Coordinates of C-alpha atoms (C1' of nucleotides) in Angstrom, one line a residue:
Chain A
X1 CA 15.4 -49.7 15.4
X2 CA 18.6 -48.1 16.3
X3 CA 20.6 -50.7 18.6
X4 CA 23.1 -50.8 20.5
X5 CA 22.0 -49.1 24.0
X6 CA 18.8 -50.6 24.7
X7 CA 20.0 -52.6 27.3
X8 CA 21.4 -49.6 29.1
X9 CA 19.0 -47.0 28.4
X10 CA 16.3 -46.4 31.0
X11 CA 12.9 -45.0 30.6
X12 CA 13.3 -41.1 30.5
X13 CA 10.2 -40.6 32.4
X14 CA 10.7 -41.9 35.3
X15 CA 13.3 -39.9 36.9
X16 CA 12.0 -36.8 35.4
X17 CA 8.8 -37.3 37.3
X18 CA 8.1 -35.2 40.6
X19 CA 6.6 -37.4 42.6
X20 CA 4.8 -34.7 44.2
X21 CA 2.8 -33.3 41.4
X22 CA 2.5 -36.6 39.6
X23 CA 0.6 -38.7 41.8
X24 CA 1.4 -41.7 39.9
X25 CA -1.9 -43.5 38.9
X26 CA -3.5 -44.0 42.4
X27 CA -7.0 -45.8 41.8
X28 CA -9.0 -42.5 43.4
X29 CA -10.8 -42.3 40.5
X30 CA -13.6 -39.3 41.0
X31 CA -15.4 -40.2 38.3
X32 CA -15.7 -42.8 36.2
X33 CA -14.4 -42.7 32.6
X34 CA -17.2 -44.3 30.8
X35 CA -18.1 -43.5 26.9
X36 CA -21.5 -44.7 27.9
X37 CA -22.4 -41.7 29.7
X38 CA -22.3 -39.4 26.5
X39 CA -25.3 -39.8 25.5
X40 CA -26.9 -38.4 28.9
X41 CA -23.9 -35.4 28.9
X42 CA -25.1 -34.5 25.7
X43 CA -28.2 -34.7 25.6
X44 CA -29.8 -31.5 25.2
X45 CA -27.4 -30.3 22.3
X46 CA -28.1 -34.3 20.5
X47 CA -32.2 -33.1 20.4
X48 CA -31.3 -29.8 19.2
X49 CA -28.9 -30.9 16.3
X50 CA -29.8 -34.8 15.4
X51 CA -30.2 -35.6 12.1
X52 CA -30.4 -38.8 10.3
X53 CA -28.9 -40.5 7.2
X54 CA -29.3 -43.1 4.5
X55 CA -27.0 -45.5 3.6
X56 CA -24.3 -44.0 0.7
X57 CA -25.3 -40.4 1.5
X58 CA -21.9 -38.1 1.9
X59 CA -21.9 -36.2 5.0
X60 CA -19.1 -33.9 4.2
X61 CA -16.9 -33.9 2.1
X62 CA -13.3 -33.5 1.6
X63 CA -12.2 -30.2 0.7
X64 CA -15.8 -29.2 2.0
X65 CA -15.7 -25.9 5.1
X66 CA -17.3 -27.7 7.8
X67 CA -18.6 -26.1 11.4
X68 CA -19.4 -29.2 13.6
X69 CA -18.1 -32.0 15.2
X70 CA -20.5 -35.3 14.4
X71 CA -21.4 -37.2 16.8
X72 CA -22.7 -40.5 15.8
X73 CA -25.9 -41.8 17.3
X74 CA -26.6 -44.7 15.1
X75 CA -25.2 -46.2 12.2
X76 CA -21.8 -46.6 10.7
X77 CA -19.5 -43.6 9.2
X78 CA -16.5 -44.4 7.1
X79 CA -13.7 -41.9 6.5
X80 CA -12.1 -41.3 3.8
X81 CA -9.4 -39.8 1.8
X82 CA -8.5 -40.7 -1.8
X83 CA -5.8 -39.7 -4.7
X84 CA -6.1 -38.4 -7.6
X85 CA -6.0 -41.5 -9.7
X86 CA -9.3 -42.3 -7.7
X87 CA -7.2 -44.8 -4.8
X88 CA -9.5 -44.4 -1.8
X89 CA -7.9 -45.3 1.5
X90 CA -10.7 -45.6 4.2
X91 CA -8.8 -44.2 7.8
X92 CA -11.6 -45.4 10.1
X93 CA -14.8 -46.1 10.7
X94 CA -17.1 -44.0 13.3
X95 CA -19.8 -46.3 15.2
X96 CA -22.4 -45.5 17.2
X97 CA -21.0 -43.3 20.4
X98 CA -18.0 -42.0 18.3
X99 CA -16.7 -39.1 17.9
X100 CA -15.7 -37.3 14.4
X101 CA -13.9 -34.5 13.9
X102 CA -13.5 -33.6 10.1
X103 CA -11.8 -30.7 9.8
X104 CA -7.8 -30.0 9.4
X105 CA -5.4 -28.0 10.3
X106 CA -7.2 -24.8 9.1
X107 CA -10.0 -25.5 11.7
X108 CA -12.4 -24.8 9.1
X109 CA -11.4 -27.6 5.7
X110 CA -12.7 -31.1 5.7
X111 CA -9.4 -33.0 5.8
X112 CA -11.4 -36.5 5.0
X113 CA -14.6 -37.7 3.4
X114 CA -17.7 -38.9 5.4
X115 CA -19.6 -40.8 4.0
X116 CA -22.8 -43.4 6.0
X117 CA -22.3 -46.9 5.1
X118 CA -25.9 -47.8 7.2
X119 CA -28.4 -45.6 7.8
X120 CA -28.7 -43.8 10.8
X121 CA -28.1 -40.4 12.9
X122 CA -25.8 -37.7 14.3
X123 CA -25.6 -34.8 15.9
X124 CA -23.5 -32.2 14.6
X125 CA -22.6 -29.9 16.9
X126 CA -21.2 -26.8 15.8
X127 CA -17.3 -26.4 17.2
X128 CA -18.8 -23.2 19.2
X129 CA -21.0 -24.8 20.9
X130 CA -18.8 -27.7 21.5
X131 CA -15.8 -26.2 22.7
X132 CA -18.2 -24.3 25.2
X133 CA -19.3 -27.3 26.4
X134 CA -16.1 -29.4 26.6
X135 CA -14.7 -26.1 28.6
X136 CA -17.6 -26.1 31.4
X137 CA -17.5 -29.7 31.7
X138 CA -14.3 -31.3 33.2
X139 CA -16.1 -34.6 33.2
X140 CA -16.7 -33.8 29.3
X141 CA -13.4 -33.3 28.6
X142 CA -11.8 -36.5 30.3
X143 CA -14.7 -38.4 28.7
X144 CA -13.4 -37.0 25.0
X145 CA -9.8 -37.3 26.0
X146 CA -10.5 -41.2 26.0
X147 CA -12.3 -41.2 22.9
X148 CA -9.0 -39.4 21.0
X149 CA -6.7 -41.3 22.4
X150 CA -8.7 -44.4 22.0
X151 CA -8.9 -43.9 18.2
X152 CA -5.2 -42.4 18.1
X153 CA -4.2 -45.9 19.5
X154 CA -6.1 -47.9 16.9
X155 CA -4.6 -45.9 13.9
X156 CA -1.7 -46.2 14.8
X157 CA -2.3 -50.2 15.2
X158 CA -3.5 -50.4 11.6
X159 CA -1.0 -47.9 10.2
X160 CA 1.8 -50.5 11.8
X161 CA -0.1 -53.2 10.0
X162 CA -1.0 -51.5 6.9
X163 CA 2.7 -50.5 6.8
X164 CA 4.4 -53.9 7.2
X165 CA 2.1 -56.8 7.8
X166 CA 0.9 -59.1 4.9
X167 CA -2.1 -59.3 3.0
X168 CA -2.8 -61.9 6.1
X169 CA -1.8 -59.5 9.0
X170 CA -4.2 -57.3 7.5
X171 CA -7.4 -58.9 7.3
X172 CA -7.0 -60.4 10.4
X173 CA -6.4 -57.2 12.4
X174 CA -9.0 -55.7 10.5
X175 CA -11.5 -58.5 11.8
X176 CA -10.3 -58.4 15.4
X177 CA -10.8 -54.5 15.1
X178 CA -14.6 -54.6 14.2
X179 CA -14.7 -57.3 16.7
X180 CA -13.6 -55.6 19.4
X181 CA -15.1 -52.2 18.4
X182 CA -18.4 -53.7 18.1
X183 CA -18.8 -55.9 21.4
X184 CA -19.1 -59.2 19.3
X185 CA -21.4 -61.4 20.8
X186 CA -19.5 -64.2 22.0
X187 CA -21.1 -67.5 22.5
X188 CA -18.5 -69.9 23.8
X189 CA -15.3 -67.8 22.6
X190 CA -16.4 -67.8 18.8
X191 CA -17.4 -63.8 17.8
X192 CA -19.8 -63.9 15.9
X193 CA -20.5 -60.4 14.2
X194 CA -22.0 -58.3 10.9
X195 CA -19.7 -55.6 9.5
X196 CA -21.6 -53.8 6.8
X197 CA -19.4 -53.1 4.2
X198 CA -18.2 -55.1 1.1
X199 CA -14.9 -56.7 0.2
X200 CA -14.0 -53.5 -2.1
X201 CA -14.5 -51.2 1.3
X202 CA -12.4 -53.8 3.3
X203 CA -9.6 -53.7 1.0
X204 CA -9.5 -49.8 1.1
X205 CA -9.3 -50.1 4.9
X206 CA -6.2 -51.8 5.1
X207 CA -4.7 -51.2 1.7
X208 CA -5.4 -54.5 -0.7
X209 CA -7.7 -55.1 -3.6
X210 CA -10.6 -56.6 -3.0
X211 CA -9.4 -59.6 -4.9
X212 CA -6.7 -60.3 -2.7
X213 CA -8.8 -59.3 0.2
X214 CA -11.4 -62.5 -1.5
X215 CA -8.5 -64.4 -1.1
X216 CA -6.9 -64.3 1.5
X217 CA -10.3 -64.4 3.7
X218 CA -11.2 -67.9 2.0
X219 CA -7.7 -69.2 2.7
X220 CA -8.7 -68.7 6.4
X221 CA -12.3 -69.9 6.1
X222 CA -10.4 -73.0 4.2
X223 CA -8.2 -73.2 7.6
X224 CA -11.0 -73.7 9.7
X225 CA -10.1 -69.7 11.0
X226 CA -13.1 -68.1 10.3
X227 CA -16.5 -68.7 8.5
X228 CA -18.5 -66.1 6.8
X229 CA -21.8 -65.8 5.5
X230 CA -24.6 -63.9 4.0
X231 CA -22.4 -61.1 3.3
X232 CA -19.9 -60.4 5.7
X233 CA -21.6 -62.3 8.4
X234 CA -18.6 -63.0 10.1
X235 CA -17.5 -66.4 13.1
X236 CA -14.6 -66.3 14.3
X237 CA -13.9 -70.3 15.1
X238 CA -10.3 -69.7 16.0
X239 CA -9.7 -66.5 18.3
X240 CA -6.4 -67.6 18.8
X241 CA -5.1 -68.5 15.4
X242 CA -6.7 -65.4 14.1
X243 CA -4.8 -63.0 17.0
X244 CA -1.3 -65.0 15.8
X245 CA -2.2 -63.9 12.3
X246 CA -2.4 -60.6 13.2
X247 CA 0.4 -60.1 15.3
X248 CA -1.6 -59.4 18.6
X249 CA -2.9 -60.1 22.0
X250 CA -6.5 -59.9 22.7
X251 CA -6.5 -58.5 25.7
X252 CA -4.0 -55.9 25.2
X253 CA -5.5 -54.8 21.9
X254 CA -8.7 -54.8 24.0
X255 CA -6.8 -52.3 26.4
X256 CA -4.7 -50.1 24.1
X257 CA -7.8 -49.6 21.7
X258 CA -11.1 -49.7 23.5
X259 CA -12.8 -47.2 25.3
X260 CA -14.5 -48.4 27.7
X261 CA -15.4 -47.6 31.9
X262 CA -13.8 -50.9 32.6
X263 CA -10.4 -50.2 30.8
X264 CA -9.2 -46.6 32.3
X265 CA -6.9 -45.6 34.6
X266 CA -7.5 -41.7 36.1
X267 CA -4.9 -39.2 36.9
X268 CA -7.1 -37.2 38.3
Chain B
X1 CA -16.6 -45.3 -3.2
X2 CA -20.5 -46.1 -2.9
X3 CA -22.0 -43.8 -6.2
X4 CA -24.9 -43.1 -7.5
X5 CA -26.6 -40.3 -5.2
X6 CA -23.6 -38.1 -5.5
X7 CA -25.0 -35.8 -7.5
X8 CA -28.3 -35.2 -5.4
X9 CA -26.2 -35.4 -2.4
X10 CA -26.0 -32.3 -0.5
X11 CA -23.5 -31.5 2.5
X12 CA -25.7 -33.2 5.1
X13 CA -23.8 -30.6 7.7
X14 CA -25.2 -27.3 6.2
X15 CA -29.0 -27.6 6.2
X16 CA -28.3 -29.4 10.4
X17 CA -26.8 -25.9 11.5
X18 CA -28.4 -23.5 13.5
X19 CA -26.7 -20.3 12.0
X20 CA -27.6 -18.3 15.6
X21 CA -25.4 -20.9 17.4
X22 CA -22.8 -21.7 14.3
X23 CA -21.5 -18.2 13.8
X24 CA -19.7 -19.3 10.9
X25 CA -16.5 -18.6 10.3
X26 CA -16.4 -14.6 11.1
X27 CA -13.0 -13.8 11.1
X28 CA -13.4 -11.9 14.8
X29 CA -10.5 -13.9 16.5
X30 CA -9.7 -13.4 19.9
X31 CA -6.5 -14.2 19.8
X32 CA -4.6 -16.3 17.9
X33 CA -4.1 -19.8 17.6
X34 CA -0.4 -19.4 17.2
X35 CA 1.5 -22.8 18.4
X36 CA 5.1 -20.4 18.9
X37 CA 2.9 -19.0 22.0
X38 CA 3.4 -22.3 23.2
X39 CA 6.6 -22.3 24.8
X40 CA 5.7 -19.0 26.5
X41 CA 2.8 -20.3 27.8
X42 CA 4.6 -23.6 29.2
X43 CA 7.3 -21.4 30.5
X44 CA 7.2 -22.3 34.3
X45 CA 6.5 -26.3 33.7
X46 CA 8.7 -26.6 31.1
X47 CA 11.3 -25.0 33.7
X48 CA 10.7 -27.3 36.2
X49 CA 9.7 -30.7 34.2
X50 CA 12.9 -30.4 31.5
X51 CA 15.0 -32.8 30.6
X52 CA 17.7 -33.6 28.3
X53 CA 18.2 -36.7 26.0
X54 CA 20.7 -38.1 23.1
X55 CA 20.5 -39.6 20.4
X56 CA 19.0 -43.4 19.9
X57 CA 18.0 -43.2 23.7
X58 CA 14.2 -44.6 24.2
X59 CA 12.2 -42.2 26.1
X60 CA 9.0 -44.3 26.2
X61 CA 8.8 -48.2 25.2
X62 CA 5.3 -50.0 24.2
X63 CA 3.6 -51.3 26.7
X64 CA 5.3 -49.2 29.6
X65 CA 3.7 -47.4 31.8
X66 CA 3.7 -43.6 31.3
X67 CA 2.3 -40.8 33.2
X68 CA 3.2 -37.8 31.4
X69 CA 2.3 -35.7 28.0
X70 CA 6.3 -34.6 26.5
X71 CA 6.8 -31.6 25.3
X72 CA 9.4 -31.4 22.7
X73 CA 11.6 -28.3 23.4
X74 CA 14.4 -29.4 20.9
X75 CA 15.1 -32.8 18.5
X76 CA 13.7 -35.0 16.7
X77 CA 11.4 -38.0 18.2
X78 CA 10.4 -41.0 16.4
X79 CA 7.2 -42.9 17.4
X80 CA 6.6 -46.1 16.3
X81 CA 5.3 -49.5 16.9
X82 CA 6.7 -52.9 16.2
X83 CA 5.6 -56.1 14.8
X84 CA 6.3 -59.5 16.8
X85 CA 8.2 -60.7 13.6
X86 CA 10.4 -57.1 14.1
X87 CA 8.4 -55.4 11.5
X88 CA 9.0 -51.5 12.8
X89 CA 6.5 -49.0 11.5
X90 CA 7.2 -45.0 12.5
X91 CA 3.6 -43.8 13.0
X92 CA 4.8 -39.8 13.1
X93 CA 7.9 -37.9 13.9
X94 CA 7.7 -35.1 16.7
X95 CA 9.5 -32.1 16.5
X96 CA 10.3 -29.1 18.8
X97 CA 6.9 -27.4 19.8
X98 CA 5.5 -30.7 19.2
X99 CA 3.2 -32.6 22.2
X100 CA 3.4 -36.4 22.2
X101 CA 1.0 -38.4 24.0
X102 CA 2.3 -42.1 24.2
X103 CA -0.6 -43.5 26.3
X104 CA -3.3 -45.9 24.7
X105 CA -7.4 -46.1 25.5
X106 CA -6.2 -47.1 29.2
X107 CA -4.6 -44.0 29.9
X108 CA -1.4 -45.4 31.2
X109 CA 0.1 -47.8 29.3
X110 CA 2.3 -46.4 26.4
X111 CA 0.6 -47.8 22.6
X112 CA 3.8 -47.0 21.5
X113 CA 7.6 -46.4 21.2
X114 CA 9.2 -43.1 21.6
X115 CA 12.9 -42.9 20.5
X116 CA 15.2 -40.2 20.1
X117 CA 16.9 -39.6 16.9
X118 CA 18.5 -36.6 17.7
X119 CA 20.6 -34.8 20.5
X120 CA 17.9 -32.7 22.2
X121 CA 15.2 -31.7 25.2
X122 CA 11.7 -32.4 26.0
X123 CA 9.6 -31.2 28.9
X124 CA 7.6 -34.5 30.5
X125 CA 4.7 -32.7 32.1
X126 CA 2.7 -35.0 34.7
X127 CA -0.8 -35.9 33.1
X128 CA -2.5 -34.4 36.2
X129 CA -0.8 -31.2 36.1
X130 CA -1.8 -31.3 32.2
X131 CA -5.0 -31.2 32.7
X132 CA -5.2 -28.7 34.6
X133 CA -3.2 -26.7 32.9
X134 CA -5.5 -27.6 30.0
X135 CA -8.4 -26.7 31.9
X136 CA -7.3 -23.6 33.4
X137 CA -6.1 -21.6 30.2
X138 CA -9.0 -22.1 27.0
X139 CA -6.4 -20.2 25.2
X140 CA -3.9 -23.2 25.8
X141 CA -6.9 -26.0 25.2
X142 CA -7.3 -24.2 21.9
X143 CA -3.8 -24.3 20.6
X144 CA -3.4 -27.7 21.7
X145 CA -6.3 -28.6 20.4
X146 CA -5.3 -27.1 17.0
X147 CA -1.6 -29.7 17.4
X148 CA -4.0 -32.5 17.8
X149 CA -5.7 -31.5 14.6
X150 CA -2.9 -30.8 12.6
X151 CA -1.2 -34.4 13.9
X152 CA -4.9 -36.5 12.9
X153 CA -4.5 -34.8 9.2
X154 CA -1.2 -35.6 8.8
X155 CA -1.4 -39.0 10.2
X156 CA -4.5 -39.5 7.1
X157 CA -2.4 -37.9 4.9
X158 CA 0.0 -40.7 5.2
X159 CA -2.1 -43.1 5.9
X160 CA -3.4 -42.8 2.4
X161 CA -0.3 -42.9 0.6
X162 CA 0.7 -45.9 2.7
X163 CA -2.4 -47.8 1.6
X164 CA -2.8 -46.4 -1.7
X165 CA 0.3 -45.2 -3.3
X166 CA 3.2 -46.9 -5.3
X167 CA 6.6 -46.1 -4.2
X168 CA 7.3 -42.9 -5.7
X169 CA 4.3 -41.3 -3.9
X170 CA 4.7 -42.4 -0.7
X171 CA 8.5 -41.3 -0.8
X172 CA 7.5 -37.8 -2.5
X173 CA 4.6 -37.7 0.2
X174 CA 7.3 -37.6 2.9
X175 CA 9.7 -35.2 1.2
X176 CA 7.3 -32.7 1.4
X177 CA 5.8 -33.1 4.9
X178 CA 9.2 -32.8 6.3
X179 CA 10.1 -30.1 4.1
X180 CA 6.5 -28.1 5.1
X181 CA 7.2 -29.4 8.6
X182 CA 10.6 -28.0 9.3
X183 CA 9.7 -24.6 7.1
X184 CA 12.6 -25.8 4.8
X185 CA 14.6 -22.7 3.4
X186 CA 12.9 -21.8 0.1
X187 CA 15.6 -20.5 -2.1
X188 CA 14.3 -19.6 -5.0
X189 CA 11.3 -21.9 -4.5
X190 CA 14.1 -24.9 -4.1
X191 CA 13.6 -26.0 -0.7
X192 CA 16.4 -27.2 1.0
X193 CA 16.7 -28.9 4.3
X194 CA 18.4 -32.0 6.1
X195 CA 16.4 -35.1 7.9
X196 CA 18.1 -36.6 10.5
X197 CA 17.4 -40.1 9.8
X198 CA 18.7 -43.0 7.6
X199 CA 17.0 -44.5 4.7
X200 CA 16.2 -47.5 6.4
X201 CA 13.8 -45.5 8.7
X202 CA 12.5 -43.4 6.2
X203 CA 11.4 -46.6 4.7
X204 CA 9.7 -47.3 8.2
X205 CA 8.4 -44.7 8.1
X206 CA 6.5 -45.1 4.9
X207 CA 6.0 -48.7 4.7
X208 CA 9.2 -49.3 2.5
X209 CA 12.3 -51.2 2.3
X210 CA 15.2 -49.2 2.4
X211 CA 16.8 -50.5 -0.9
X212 CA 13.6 -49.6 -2.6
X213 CA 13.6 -46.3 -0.7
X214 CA 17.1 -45.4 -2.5
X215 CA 16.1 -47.0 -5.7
X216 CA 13.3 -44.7 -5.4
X217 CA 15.3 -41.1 -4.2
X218 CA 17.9 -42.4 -6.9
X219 CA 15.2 -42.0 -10.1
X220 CA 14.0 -38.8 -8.6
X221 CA 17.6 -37.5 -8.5
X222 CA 18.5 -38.9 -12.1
X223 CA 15.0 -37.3 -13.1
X224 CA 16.5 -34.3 -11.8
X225 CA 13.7 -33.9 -9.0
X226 CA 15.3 -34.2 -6.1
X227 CA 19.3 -33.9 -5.2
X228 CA 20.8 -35.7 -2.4
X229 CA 23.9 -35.4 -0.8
X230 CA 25.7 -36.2 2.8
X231 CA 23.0 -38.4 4.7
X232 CA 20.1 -37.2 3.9
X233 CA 20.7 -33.2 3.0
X234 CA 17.6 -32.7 0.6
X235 CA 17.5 -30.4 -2.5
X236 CA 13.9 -29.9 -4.2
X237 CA 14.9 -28.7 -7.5
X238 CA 11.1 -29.3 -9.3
X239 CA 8.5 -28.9 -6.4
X240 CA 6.0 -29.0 -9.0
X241 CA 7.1 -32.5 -10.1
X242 CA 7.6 -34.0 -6.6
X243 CA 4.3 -32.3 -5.5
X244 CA 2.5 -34.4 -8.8
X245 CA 3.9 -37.3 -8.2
X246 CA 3.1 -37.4 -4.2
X247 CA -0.2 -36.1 -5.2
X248 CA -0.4 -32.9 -3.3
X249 CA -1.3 -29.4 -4.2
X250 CA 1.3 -27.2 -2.0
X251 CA -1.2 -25.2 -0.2
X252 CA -3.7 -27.3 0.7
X253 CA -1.7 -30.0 2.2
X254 CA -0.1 -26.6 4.3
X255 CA -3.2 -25.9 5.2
X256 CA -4.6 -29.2 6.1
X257 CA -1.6 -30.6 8.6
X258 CA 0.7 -26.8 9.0
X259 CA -0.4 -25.9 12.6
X260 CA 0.3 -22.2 12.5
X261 CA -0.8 -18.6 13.2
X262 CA -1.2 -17.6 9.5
X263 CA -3.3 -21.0 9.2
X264 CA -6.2 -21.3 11.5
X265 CA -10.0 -20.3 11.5
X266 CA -11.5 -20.0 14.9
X267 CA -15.0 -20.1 15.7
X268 CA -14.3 -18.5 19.2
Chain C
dC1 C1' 44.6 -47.6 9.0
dG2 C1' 40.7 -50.5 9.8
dC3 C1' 36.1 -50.8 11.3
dC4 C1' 31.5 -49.6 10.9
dT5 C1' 27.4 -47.8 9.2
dC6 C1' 25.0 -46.4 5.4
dC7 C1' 24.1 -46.0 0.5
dT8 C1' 24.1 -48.3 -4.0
dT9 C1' 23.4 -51.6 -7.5
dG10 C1' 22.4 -56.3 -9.5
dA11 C1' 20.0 -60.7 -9.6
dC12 C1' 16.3 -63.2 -8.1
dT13 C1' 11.9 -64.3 -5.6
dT14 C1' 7.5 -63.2 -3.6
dT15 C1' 3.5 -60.8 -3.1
dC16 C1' -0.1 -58.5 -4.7
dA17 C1' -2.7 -55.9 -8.5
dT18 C1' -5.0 -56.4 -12.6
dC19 C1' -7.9 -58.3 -16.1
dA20 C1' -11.4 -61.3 -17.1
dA21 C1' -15.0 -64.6 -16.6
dC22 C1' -18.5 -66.7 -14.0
dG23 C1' -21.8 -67.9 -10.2
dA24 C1' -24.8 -66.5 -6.4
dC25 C1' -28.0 -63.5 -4.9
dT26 C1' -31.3 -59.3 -4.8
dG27 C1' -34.5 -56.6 -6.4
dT28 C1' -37.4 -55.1 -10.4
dG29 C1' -40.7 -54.8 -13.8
dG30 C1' -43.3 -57.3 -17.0
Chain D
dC1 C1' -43.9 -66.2 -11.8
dC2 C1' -40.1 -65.4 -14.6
dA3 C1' -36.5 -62.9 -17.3
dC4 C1' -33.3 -59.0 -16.3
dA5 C1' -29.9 -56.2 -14.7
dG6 C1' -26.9 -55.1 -11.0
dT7 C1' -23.9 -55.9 -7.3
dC8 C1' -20.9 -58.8 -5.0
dG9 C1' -18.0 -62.7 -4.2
dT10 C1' -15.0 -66.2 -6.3
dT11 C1' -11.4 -68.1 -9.1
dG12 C1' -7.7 -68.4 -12.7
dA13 C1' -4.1 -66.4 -15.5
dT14 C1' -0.8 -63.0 -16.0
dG15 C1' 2.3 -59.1 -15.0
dA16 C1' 4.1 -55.4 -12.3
dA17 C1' 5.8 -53.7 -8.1
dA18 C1' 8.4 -54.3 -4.2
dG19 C1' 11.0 -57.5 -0.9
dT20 C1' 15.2 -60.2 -0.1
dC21 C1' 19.9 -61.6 -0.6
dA22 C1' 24.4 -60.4 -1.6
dA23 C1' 28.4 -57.7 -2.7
dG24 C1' 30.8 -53.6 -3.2
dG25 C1' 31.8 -48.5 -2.4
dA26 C1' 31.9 -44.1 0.2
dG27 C1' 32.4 -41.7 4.0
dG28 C1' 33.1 -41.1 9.3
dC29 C1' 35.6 -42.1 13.4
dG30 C1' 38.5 -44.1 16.8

DNA sequence: CGCCTCCTTGACTTTCATCAACGACTGTGG
DNA sequence: CCACAGTCGTTGATGAAAGTCAAGGAGGCG
């Protein structure tokens, strides 16, 4: 970007930083961040307001007044926004132990689309209730506090890709995403790993066609990258070629977008 | 996207609520969500935790550690992410009453680059004290949380036009979220209003080169939508028009990424 | 005045979308 | 068990949109 004083410019933070309130990031962590542990902190409110889904069914839509936050028990939950010349652009995917919040600005006005790509379950917890909770629960709060800033971090990774990377970039990251979003099982290095959603939903993730997207993912099954099968039955053969593809490091993707007990540092 | 039940689809969220809990949306406030209470509310931290930057100075680079939340009190920010080839994408500008949280999924290290593009001040308040803070005061974790909201809808909002749109859009997209963003001076329903950043950036910001960024303002201005005139000084002569071709209806994207007093349903 | 940054325009190249056709597979109903 | 329709992935041909390269002009500033 701008040039010119990089070399001289420090980072602003530091010296605005009294040491005495800060505490820098001293590993006395009470307790542990872990997105694991939402299930047991919620519960009681999840048996009160679970409901499950079938595949294609619209949970809210945009435009829609909506009340609760979702949270997903099981399944898959793309969101979506599209144009008026019927472009979809998909902004993420919810899995299993995510959080969604729909609503806009307004508090009240679906600002995206929900819609189940698997069947499955949530509980939607009405904001009331939730802000009650998240407000009588410090634990809560740090717990959601990961979870936004987890997801703010991986927008912003695709948005950089979606942005200026190639039709290449883009698959790739895409693929390393799920990966790491989903735990991949790795035997020997290789991920191996199911994403249920077509070429056409892939393309809308990352802005391509699904023709190009078709293309693009046998050029790197051709190059010995990947391999897929049985409809989006995905191996990765070559972690590493795949991460140079998409213009990242495995283990700080791992650390800038997964939320996770093993990968957070506590202030408090 | 995935049709075919859309008609016997119902809003999966309605039937889920328990209306003694919900409370809908009654229109009982407490008090209002109003993000100008803000820099009252900061008053003392912002006091001690202040500090002053220039122009093109980095105050956080991807990758560093960071241990603080800034508070914008005047400028412009620019945070953005960059590609190993030097691809730069601007994920989102933040302006004064703005909050900017750098930090990825770890909590500490910074998922992006903050840069200055103005003159200005920001207040860099300690993550510990910020929670507290957050904790202490519900009336504070509710306008904060209403930023965060406003921020996720924008950052969609983009996103879509980034993956979806042709030129035009995207560009007409950003007109108006800086025009809604800095209120822009409605004269005579022309809003008018200077961006303090170069074409090259706007194209960064919206996944554009910066010749096809001016090739793009250029039309609009010969198609007498838009007039420009020293760096970057913005005339909308036909909102209408520029609103049709970014693919927005006025209000609604107000309402969907405007955080603001006159713009906000609470459930408390 | 000269330098520098930024905007502007033209010429050319590359990337990706679109259109179209076909094969593989799945589930369905006869 | 076999047509069948439907969806999805695959590939080729073509065209449009946007990137790149390059050169010039306008304004700001020392």
């Amino acid at each position: 970007m701008k040039t010119g004083n990089d070399d001289q410019a420090e980072n602003l933070l530091k010296p605005i930083q009294h040491d005495t309130d800060v505490g820098k990031h001293h590993s006395a962590v009470v307790r542990p961040i872990d997105p694991a542990q939402l299930p047991r902190m919620l519960q009681s409110a999840i048996g009160k307001y679970k409901a499950r889904f079938e595949a294609e069914r619209n949970l809210v839509w945009e435009g829609d007044e909506c009340g609760s936050i979702l949270y997903v028990i099981e399944g898959w939950l793309a969101l979506y926004k599209s144009l008026p010349d019927g472009g979809v652009q998909i902004i993420d995917f919810a899995l299993p132990g995510d959080l969604v919040d729909p609503s806009g600005a307004d508090g009240v006005t679906a600002s995206l689309t929900v819609q189940a790509f698997t069947d499955g379950a949530v509980a939607a917890l009405p904001y009331r209730l939730w802000e009650r909770m998240l407000h009588e629960s410090r634990h809560l709060y740090a717990l959601v506090h990961h979870l936004d800033t987890a997801r703010g971090a991986r927008r912003a990774e695709r948005m950089l890709r979606v942005g200026k990377g190639a039709a290449e970039m883009r698959v790739a990251y895409a693929l390393l995403e799920f990966c790491i979003r989903i735990d991949a099982i790795m035997d020997e290095n290789t991920p191996n790993f199911h994403i249920p959603i077509t070429q056409q939903q892939l393309g809308d993730f990352i802005g391509l066609s699904s023709v190009h997207v078709c293309r693009t993912m046998r050029r790197m099954n051709r190059n010995g990258i990947i391999e897929m099968s049985d409809h989006m039955l995905i191996r990765v053969l070559d972690l590493k070629a795949l991460s140079a593809i998409a213009g990242v490091d495995w283990h700080e993707l791992k650390r800038d977008i997964l939320p996770d007990a093993s990968n957070h540092s506590t202030f408090a």
